[in-house]
mmCIF file of C-alpha atoms in Angstrom:
data_model
loop_
_atom_site.group_PDB
_atom_site.id
_atom_site.type_symbol
_atom_site.label_atom_id
_atom_site.label_comp_id
_atom_site.label_asym_id
_atom_site.label_seq_id
_atom_site.Cartn_x
_atom_site.Cartn_y
_atom_site.Cartn_z
ATOM 1 C CA UNK A 1 7.786 -8.700 2.680
ATOM 2 C CA UNK A 2 9.878 -10.457 0.086
ATOM 3 C CA UNK A 3 12.204 -8.366 -2.052
ATOM 4 C CA UNK A 4 10.954 -8.067 -5.656
ATOM 5 C CA UNK A 5 13.062 -9.382 -8.487
ATOM 6 C CA UNK A 6 15.460 -7.052 -10.271
ATOM 7 C CA UNK A 7 13.762 -4.856 -12.852
ATOM 8 C CA UNK A 8 10.371 -5.273 -11.210
ATOM 9 C CA UNK A 9 8.410 -3.581 -8.478
ATOM 10 C CA UNK A 10 5.484 -4.678 -6.363
ATOM 11 C CA UNK A 11 1.863 -3.618 -6.404
ATOM 12 C CA UNK A 12 -0.458 -4.058 -3.440
ATOM 13 C CA UNK A 13 -3.741 -5.515 -4.680
ATOM 14 C CA UNK A 14 -5.724 -6.533 -1.621
ATOM 15 C CA UNK A 15 -6.069 -7.450 2.025
ATOM 16 C CA UNK A 16 -7.671 -10.617 3.371
ATOM 17 C CA UNK A 17 -10.495 -9.547 5.687
ATOM 18 C CA UNK A 18 -12.128 -12.643 7.156
ATOM 19 C CA UNK A 19 -12.823 -16.306 6.568
ATOM 20 C CA UNK A 20 -15.968 -16.987 4.539
ATOM 21 C CA UNK A 21 -17.783 -20.271 4.917
ATOM 22 C CA UNK A 22 -16.193 -23.583 5.817
ATOM 23 C CA UNK A 23 -14.157 -24.403 2.687
ATOM 24 C CA UNK A 24 -11.220 -22.023 3.073
ATOM 25 C CA UNK A 25 -12.593 -18.968 1.282
ATOM 26 C CA UNK A 26 -11.603 -15.458 2.355
ATOM 27 C CA UNK A 27 -13.278 -12.121 1.775
ATOM 28 C CA UNK A 28 -10.950 -9.590 0.163
ATOM 29 C CA UNK A 29 -10.637 -5.833 0.496
ATOM 30 C CA UNK A 30 -9.575 -4.799 -3.002
ATOM 31 C CA UNK A 31 -6.829 -2.260 -3.715
ATOM 32 C CA UNK A 32 -7.094 -2.696 -7.481
ATOM 33 C CA UNK A 33 -9.548 -1.454 -10.091
ATOM 34 C CA UNK A 34 -9.160 -4.662 -12.108
ATOM 35 C CA UNK A 35 -9.673 -7.594 -9.704
ATOM 36 C CA UNK A 36 -10.744 -10.051 -12.392
ATOM 37 C CA UNK A 37 -7.323 -9.639 -14.023
ATOM 38 C CA UNK A 38 -5.289 -9.594 -10.812
ATOM 39 C CA UNK A 39 -7.031 -12.562 -9.189
ATOM 40 C CA UNK A 40 -7.045 -15.032 -12.078
ATOM 41 C CA UNK A 41 -6.524 -18.709 -11.149
ATOM 42 C CA UNK A 42 -2.802 -19.369 -10.846
ATOM 43 C CA UNK A 43 -1.923 -15.793 -9.875
ATOM 44 C CA UNK A 44 0.681 -15.720 -7.109
ATOM 45 C CA UNK A 45 0.832 -13.180 -4.288
ATOM 46 C CA UNK A 46 3.590 -12.319 -1.863
ATOM 47 C CA UNK A 47 2.192 -12.057 1.662
ATOM 48 C CA UNK A 48 2.798 -9.182 4.040
ATOM 49 C CA UNK A 49 2.185 -10.617 7.508
ATOM 50 C CA UNK A 50 3.764 -10.272 10.976
ATOM 51 C CA UNK A 51 7.057 -12.092 11.463
ATOM 52 C CA UNK A 52 5.412 -14.394 13.998
ATOM 53 C CA UNK A 53 2.919 -15.648 11.409
ATOM 54 C CA UNK A 54 3.433 -19.102 9.917
ATOM 55 C CA UNK A 55 2.920 -17.413 6.534
ATOM 56 C CA UNK A 56 5.828 -15.000 6.925
ATOM 57 C CA UNK A 57 8.085 -15.089 3.863
ATOM 58 C CA UNK A 58 5.631 -17.206 1.889
ATOM 59 C CA UNK A 59 3.457 -16.729 -1.173
ATOM 60 C CA UNK A 60 -0.036 -17.952 -2.008
ATOM 61 C CA UNK A 61 -1.667 -18.929 -5.299
ATOM 62 C CA UNK A 62 -5.235 -18.207 -6.375
ATOM 63 C CA UNK A 63 -7.416 -21.264 -6.926
ATOM 64 C CA UNK A 64 -10.666 -19.401 -7.566
ATOM 65 C CA UNK A 65 -12.001 -15.845 -7.361
ATOM 66 C CA UNK A 66 -15.691 -14.974 -7.326
ATOM 67 C CA UNK A 67 -18.254 -12.482 -6.115
ATOM 68 C CA UNK A 68 -20.600 -13.746 -3.414
ATOM 69 C CA UNK A 69 -23.477 -11.536 -2.238
ATOM 70 C CA UNK A 70 -21.665 -8.549 -3.702
ATOM 71 C CA UNK A 71 -18.378 -9.275 -1.908
ATOM 72 C CA UNK A 72 -15.114 -10.415 -3.543
ATOM 73 C CA UNK A 73 -14.056 -13.822 -2.262
ATOM 74 C CA UNK A 74 -10.863 -15.743 -2.999
ATOM 75 C CA UNK A 75 -9.958 -19.408 -2.626
ATOM 76 C CA UNK A 76 -6.231 -20.116 -2.260
ATOM 77 C CA UNK A 77 -4.367 -23.316 -3.044
ATOM 78 C CA UNK A 78 -3.632 -25.308 0.100
ATOM 79 C CA UNK A 79 -6.216 -23.451 2.181
ATOM 80 C CA UNK A 80 -8.969 -26.024 2.470
ATOM 81 C CA UNK A 81 -10.941 -25.103 5.594
ATOM 82 C CA UNK A 82 -12.030 -22.203 7.752
ATOM 83 C CA UNK A 83 -9.399 -22.832 10.420
ATOM 84 C CA UNK A 84 -6.572 -22.482 7.900
ATOM 85 C CA UNK A 85 -8.218 -19.458 6.283
ATOM 86 C CA UNK A 86 -8.357 -17.669 9.630
ATOM 87 C CA UNK A 87 -4.553 -17.812 9.864
ATOM 88 C CA UNK A 88 -4.431 -15.501 6.823
ATOM 89 C CA UNK A 89 -6.825 -12.822 8.076
ATOM 90 C CA UNK A 90 -5.345 -9.291 7.712
ATOM 91 C CA UNK A 91 -2.605 -10.482 5.335
ATOM 92 C CA UNK A 92 -1.807 -7.969 2.582
ATOM 93 C CA UNK A 93 -1.395 -9.308 -0.959
ATOM 94 C CA UNK A 94 1.353 -8.045 -3.284
ATOM 95 C CA UNK A 95 2.170 -8.962 -6.872
ATOM 96 C CA UNK A 96 5.223 -8.378 -9.015
ATOM 97 C CA UNK A 97 4.498 -5.828 -11.724
ATOM 98 C CA UNK A 98 6.476 -4.704 -14.744
ATOM 99 C CA UNK A 99 7.824 -1.168 -14.403
ATOM 100 C CA UNK A 100 6.280 -0.159 -17.731
ATOM 101 C CA UNK A 101 2.807 -1.507 -16.937
ATOM 102 C CA UNK A 102 0.237 1.324 -16.837
ATOM 103 C CA UNK A 103 -0.445 2.585 -13.330
ATOM 104 C CA UNK A 104 -3.897 2.342 -11.818
ATOM 105 C CA UNK A 105 -5.750 5.558 -10.891
ATOM 106 C CA UNK A 106 -4.789 7.070 -7.514
ATOM 107 C CA UNK A 107 -1.990 4.520 -7.070
ATOM 108 C CA UNK A 108 1.675 5.423 -7.053
ATOM 109 C CA UNK A 109 4.835 3.430 -6.612
ATOM 110 C CA UNK A 110 6.734 4.310 -3.466
ATOM 111 C CA UNK A 111 9.756 5.447 -5.457
ATOM 112 C CA UNK A 112 7.545 7.967 -7.291
ATOM 113 C CA UNK A 113 6.591 9.602 -3.992
ATOM 114 C CA UNK A 114 9.947 9.548 -2.194
ATOM 115 C CA UNK A 115 11.662 12.927 -2.505
ATOM 116 C CA UNK A 116 8.551 14.919 -3.446
ATOM 117 C CA UNK A 117 8.087 18.282 -1.736
ATOM 118 C CA UNK A 118 5.304 18.357 0.828
ATOM 119 C CA UNK A 119 3.318 21.591 0.553
ATOM 120 C CA UNK A 120 0.964 23.016 3.163
ATOM 121 C CA UNK A 121 -0.836 26.330 2.630
ATOM 122 C CA UNK A 122 1.452 27.072 -0.320
ATOM 123 C CA UNK A 123 4.690 26.560 1.640
ATOM 124 C CA UNK A 124 7.080 23.600 1.498
ATOM 125 C CA UNK A 125 7.190 21.974 4.939
ATOM 126 C CA UNK A 126 9.331 18.942 4.097
ATOM 127 C CA UNK A 127 9.870 16.048 1.725
ATOM 128 C CA UNK A 128 8.493 12.532 1.521
ATOM 129 C CA UNK A 129 11.131 10.282 3.079
ATOM 130 C CA UNK A 130 9.323 6.970 2.622
ATOM 131 C CA UNK A 131 5.919 5.309 2.579
ATOM 132 C CA UNK A 132 4.932 2.906 5.342
ATOM 133 C CA UNK A 133 2.228 0.349 4.530
ATOM 134 C CA UNK A 134 -0.165 -0.861 7.205
ATOM 135 C CA UNK A 135 -3.365 -2.927 7.021
ATOM 136 C CA UNK A 136 -5.582 0.039 7.906
ATOM 137 C CA UNK A 137 -3.938 2.655 5.657
ATOM 138 C CA UNK A 138 -0.657 3.893 4.209
ATOM 139 C CA UNK A 139 1.394 6.626 5.876
ATOM 140 C CA UNK A 140 3.597 9.212 4.192
ATOM 141 C CA UNK A 141 6.664 9.733 6.364
ATOM 142 C CA UNK A 142 7.593 13.381 5.890
ATOM 143 C CA UNK A 143 11.091 14.603 6.738
ATOM 144 C CA UNK A 144 10.616 18.141 8.053
ATOM 145 C CA UNK A 145 13.773 19.645 9.490
ATOM 146 C CA UNK A 146 14.998 17.218 12.154
ATOM 147 C CA UNK A 147 11.591 15.612 12.583
ATOM 148 C CA UNK A 148 9.683 12.862 10.856
ATOM 149 C CA UNK A 149 5.941 13.442 10.626
ATOM 150 C CA UNK A 150 3.513 10.620 9.869
ATOM 151 C CA UNK A 151 0.797 11.775 7.473
ATOM 152 C CA UNK A 152 -2.156 9.441 6.752
ATOM 153 C CA UNK A 153 -2.263 8.906 2.987
ATOM 154 C CA UNK A 154 -5.963 9.615 2.558
ATOM 155 C CA UNK A 155 -7.644 12.037 0.170
ATOM 156 C CA UNK A 156 -8.961 14.240 2.990
ATOM 157 C CA UNK A 157 -5.402 14.958 4.184
ATOM 158 C CA UNK A 158 -3.444 14.501 0.936
ATOM 159 C CA UNK A 159 -5.824 15.959 -1.668
ATOM 160 C CA UNK A 160 -3.234 16.343 -4.440
ATOM 161 C CA UNK A 161 -0.314 14.249 -5.674
ATOM 162 C CA UNK A 162 1.598 15.846 -8.548
ATOM 163 C CA UNK A 163 4.464 13.536 -9.440
ATOM 164 C CA UNK A 164 5.393 15.516 -12.553
ATOM 165 C CA UNK A 165 5.332 18.744 -10.538
ATOM 166 C CA UNK A 166 7.401 17.198 -7.763
ATOM 167 C CA UNK A 167 5.006 17.804 -4.899
ATOM 168 C CA UNK A 168 2.188 16.543 -2.732
ATOM 169 C CA UNK A 169 -0.275 18.922 -1.117
ATOM 170 C CA UNK A 170 -1.343 18.239 2.467
ATOM 171 C CA UNK A 171 -4.172 19.661 4.562
ATOM 172 C CA UNK A 172 -3.263 18.129 7.927
ATOM 173 C CA UNK A 173 -5.406 18.300 11.056
ATOM 174 C CA UNK A 174 -4.457 20.787 13.760
ATOM 175 C CA UNK A 175 -1.349 19.766 15.660
ATOM 176 C CA UNK A 176 0.299 17.561 13.043
ATOM 177 C CA UNK A 177 2.777 20.196 11.829
ATOM 178 C CA UNK A 178 2.115 22.919 14.392
ATOM 179 C CA UNK A 179 5.499 22.633 16.103
ATOM 180 C CA UNK A 180 7.300 23.209 12.816
ATOM 181 C CA UNK A 181 8.317 26.635 11.494
ATOM 182 C CA UNK A 182 6.378 27.676 8.412
ATOM 183 C CA UNK A 183 9.558 27.589 6.305
ATOM 184 C CA UNK A 184 10.914 24.283 7.619
ATOM 185 C CA UNK A 185 13.656 23.207 5.184
ATOM 186 C CA UNK A 186 13.122 20.187 3.035
ATOM 187 C CA UNK A 187 15.737 17.473 3.564
ATOM 188 C CA UNK A 188 17.366 15.746 0.626
ATOM 189 C CA UNK A 189 16.234 12.266 -0.182
ATOM 190 C CA UNK A 190 18.729 9.594 0.873
ATOM 191 C CA UNK A 191 18.341 7.836 -2.484
ATOM 192 C CA UNK A 192 16.406 4.828 -1.223
ATOM 193 C CA UNK A 193 13.621 3.573 -3.444
ATOM 194 C CA UNK A 194 11.319 1.300 -1.443
ATOM 195 C CA UNK A 195 9.608 -1.347 -3.510
ATOM 196 C CA UNK A 196 5.859 -1.292 -3.542
ATOM 197 C CA UNK A 197 2.991 0.998 -4.317
ATOM 198 C CA UNK A 198 0.797 3.320 -2.335
ATOM 199 C CA UNK A 199 -2.934 3.692 -2.732
ATOM 200 C CA UNK A 200 -4.490 6.885 -1.474
ATOM 201 C CA UNK A 201 -7.770 6.121 0.273
ATOM 202 C CA UNK A 202 -10.806 8.228 -0.548
#
C-alpha cells in the first residue's frame, strides 16, 4: 500500500468483490457509511493488492458509481471490460483523509488503537501492537508478554473500543489467550503509528 502524504492518513472505504456485466463494472463491499460522497466521479483510490498483481503500487479513479439491483457498483477509468475488471477482484480501496475530518461510526485510525490496553474479564492482558488489514477482516495484534496474539476485530470478540479511556475490551473464544497468565504484563508501544483505519465488523 502506498504511503500517505505527510499530514494525512488513509481511510479504507471498500473492497472490490466481483466483475459485474461486460463493461468493466465491479460490485463493491462498502466500508463507509457515506458511499455517495466517497465514490464521486473523479475520486481516486490507492489499491491494496498482492505484490504480484499488475495493479500493485497503482491508484484507480472513479468514472461512475451507482446502485444496481440493490448492490453498489463502480466503474473505474481505464477498466473497460469484464476481463480487466476481474484483475481487480479482492482489491481494497483506500483514500487519503484529512486528520481533522470527522470519523465514521465504528471506524478508528490505526494510530488511535495502537498502545491501547487490551482487557479481558476486567484484567489487562496486553496492548494493541498494530492492526493488520486483510480482505476478509481486520486483526488486532496484541502484545501480551513475549507473545503476539491475533484477535479478529469483530464486534462479537471486541465489543468495546474506548479510545478516550485507553482500552479495548475483548471476549475471545476459548484457547486464544489460555496460555497466558491472567496478569500478563502489557508491553510498551514501540511508537509506530501505522497509516490507515480499522473498521470493526458487526
